[in-house]
CSV table of C-alpha atoms and ligand atoms in Angstrom, one decimal:
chain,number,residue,atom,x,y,z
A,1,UNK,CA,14.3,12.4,-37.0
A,2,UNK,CA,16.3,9.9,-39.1
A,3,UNK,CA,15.0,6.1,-39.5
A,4,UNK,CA,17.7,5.2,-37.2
A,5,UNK,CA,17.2,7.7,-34.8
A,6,UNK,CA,13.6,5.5,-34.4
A,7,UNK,CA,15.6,2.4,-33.7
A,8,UNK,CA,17.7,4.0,-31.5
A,9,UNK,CA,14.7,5.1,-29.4
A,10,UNK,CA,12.9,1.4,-29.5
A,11,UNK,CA,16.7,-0.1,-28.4
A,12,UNK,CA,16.4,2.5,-25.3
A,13,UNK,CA,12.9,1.6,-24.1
A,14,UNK,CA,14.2,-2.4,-24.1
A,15,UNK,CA,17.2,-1.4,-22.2
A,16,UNK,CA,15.3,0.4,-19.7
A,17,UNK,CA,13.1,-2.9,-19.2
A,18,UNK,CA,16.2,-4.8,-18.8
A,19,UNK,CA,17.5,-2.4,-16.3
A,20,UNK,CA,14.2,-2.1,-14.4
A,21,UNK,CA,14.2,-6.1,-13.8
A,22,UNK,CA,17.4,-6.6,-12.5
A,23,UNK,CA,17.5,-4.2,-10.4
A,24,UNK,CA,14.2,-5.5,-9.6
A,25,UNK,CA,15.6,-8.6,-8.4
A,26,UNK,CA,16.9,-8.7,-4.7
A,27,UNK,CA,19.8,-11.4,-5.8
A,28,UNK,CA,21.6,-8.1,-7.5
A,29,UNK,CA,20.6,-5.9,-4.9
A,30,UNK,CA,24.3,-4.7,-3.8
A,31,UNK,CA,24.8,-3.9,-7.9
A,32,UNK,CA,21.9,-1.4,-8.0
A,33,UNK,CA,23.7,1.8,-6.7
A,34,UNK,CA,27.3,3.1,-6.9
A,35,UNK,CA,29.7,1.8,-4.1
A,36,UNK,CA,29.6,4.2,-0.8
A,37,UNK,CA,32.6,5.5,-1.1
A,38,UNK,CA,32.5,7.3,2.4
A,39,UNK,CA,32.0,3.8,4.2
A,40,UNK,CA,34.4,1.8,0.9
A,41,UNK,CA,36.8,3.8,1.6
A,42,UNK,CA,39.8,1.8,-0.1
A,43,UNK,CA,37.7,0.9,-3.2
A,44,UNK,CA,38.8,3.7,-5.9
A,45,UNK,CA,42.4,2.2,-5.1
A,46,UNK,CA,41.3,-0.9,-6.4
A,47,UNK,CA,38.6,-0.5,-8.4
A,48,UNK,CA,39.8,2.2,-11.7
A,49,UNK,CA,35.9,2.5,-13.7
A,50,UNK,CA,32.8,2.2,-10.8
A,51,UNK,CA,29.5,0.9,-12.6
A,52,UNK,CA,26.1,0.1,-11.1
A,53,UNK,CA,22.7,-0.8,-12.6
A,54,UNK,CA,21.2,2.8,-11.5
A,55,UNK,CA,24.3,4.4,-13.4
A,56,UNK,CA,23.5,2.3,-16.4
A,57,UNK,CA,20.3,3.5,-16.4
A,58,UNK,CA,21.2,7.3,-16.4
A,59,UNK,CA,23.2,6.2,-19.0
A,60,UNK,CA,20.0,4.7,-21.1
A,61,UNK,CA,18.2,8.4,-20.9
A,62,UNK,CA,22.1,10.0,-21.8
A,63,UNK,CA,21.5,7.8,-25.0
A,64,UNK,CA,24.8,6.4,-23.9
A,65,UNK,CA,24.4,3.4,-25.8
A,66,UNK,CA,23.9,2.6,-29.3
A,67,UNK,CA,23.3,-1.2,-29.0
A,68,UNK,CA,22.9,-4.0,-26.7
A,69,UNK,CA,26.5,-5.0,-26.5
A,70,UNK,CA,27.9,-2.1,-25.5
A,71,UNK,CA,25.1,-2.2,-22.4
A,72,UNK,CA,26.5,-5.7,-21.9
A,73,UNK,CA,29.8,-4.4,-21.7
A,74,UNK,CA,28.8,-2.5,-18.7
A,75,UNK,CA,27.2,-5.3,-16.7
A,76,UNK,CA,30.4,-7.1,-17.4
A,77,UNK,CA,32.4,-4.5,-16.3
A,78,UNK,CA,30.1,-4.3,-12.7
A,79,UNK,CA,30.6,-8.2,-12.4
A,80,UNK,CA,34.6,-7.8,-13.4
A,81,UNK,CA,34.9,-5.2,-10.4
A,82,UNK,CA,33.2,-7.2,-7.8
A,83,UNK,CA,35.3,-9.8,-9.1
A,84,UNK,CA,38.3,-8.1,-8.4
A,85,UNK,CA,37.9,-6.0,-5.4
A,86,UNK,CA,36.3,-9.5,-3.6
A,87,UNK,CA,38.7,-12.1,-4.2
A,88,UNK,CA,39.3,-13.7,-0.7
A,89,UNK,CA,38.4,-17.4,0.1
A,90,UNK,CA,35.8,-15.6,2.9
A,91,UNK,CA,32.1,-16.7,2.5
A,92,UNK,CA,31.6,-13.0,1.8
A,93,UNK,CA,33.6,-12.5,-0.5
A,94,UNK,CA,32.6,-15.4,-2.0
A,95,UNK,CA,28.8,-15.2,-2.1
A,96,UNK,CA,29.4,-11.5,-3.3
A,97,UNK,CA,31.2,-13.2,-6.5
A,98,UNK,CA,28.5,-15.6,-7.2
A,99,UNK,CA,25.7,-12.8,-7.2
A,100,UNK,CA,28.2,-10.8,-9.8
A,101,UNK,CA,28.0,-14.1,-12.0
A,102,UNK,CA,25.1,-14.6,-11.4
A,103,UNK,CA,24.1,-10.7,-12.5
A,104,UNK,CA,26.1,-11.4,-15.4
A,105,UNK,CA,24.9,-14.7,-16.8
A,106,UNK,CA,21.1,-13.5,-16.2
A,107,UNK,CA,21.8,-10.1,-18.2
A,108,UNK,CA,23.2,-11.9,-21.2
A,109,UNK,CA,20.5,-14.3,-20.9
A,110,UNK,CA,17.7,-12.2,-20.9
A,111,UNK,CA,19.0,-10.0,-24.1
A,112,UNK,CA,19.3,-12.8,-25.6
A,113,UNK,CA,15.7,-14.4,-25.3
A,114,UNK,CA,14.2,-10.9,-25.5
A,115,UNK,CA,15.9,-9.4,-28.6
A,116,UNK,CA,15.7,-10.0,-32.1
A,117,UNK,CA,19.1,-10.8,-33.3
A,118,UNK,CA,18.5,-9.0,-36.4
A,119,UNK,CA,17.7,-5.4,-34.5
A,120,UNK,CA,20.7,-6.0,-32.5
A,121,UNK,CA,22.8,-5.9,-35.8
A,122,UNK,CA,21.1,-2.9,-37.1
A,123,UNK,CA,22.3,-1.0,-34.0
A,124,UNK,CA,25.9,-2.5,-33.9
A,125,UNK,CA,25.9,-1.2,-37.7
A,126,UNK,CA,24.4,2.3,-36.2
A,127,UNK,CA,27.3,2.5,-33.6
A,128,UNK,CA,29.8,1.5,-35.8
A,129,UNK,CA,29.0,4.7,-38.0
A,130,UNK,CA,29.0,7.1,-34.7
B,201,LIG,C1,29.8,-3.8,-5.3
B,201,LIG,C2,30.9,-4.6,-4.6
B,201,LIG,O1,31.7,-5.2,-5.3
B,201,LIG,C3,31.0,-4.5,-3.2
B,201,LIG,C4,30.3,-3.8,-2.3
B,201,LIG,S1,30.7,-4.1,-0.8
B,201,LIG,C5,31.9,-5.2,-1.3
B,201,LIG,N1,32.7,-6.0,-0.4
B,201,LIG,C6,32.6,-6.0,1.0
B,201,LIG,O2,31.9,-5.2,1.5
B,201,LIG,C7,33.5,-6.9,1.8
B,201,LIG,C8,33.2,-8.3,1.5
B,201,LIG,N2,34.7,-8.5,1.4
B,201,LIG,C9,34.9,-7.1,1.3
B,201,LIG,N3,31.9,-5.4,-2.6
């Protein structure tokens, strides 16, 4: 095991207590799963790369991601699709876009209270080099 290989493993049991509390959080509870595509059955027309919070999770244990931004990039990406495949002037379309900013904005928030800045540049220097 390589000294990074060690930081790699502490980055993956902080994701996994980021992942576990907001999927914990009934706000983001249409986030936490893949879209049913049997009952959505237009949304692969509209919607090109799918992401949930249980995916992300998988992707945790896959060792999928090599520092905190690129897990961000992934809650972005879930908030950018709701985003996109709700964008009608309905009140459920609407209150489906303010839970995706709001899923969003907590996310970023809670990396950002909960990490130490200087472990975060550590692993952007690992996944630069992989
Ligand atoms: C995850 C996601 O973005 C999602 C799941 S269902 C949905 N939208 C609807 O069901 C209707 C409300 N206007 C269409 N959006």
């Amino acid at each position: 095991k390589r000294k990074e290989d060690y930081k790699l493993r502490e980055l993956r049991i902080f994701l996994r207590d980021i992942c576990r509390k907001l999927a914990s959080n009934r706000r983001f509870y249409k986030f936490t799963k893949p879209v049913d595509l049997e009952e959505v059955t237009d949304y692969l027309d509209i919607i090109k790369q799918p992401m949930d919070l249980e995916t992300m999770m998988t992707k945790v244990d896959m060792h999928k991601y090599n520092c905190a931004k690129e897990f961000l990039d992934d809650i972005d990406l879930i908030c950018a699709n709701a985003l996109e495949y709700n964008p009608d002037r309905t009140s459920s379309d609407k209150q489906i876009r303010h839970e995706a900013c709001s899923l969003r904005d907590h996310a970023h928030a809670l990396i950002e209270v909960e990490m130490d800045s200087d472990f975060e540049i550590e692993c952007q220097d690992i996944a630069k080099r992989r």
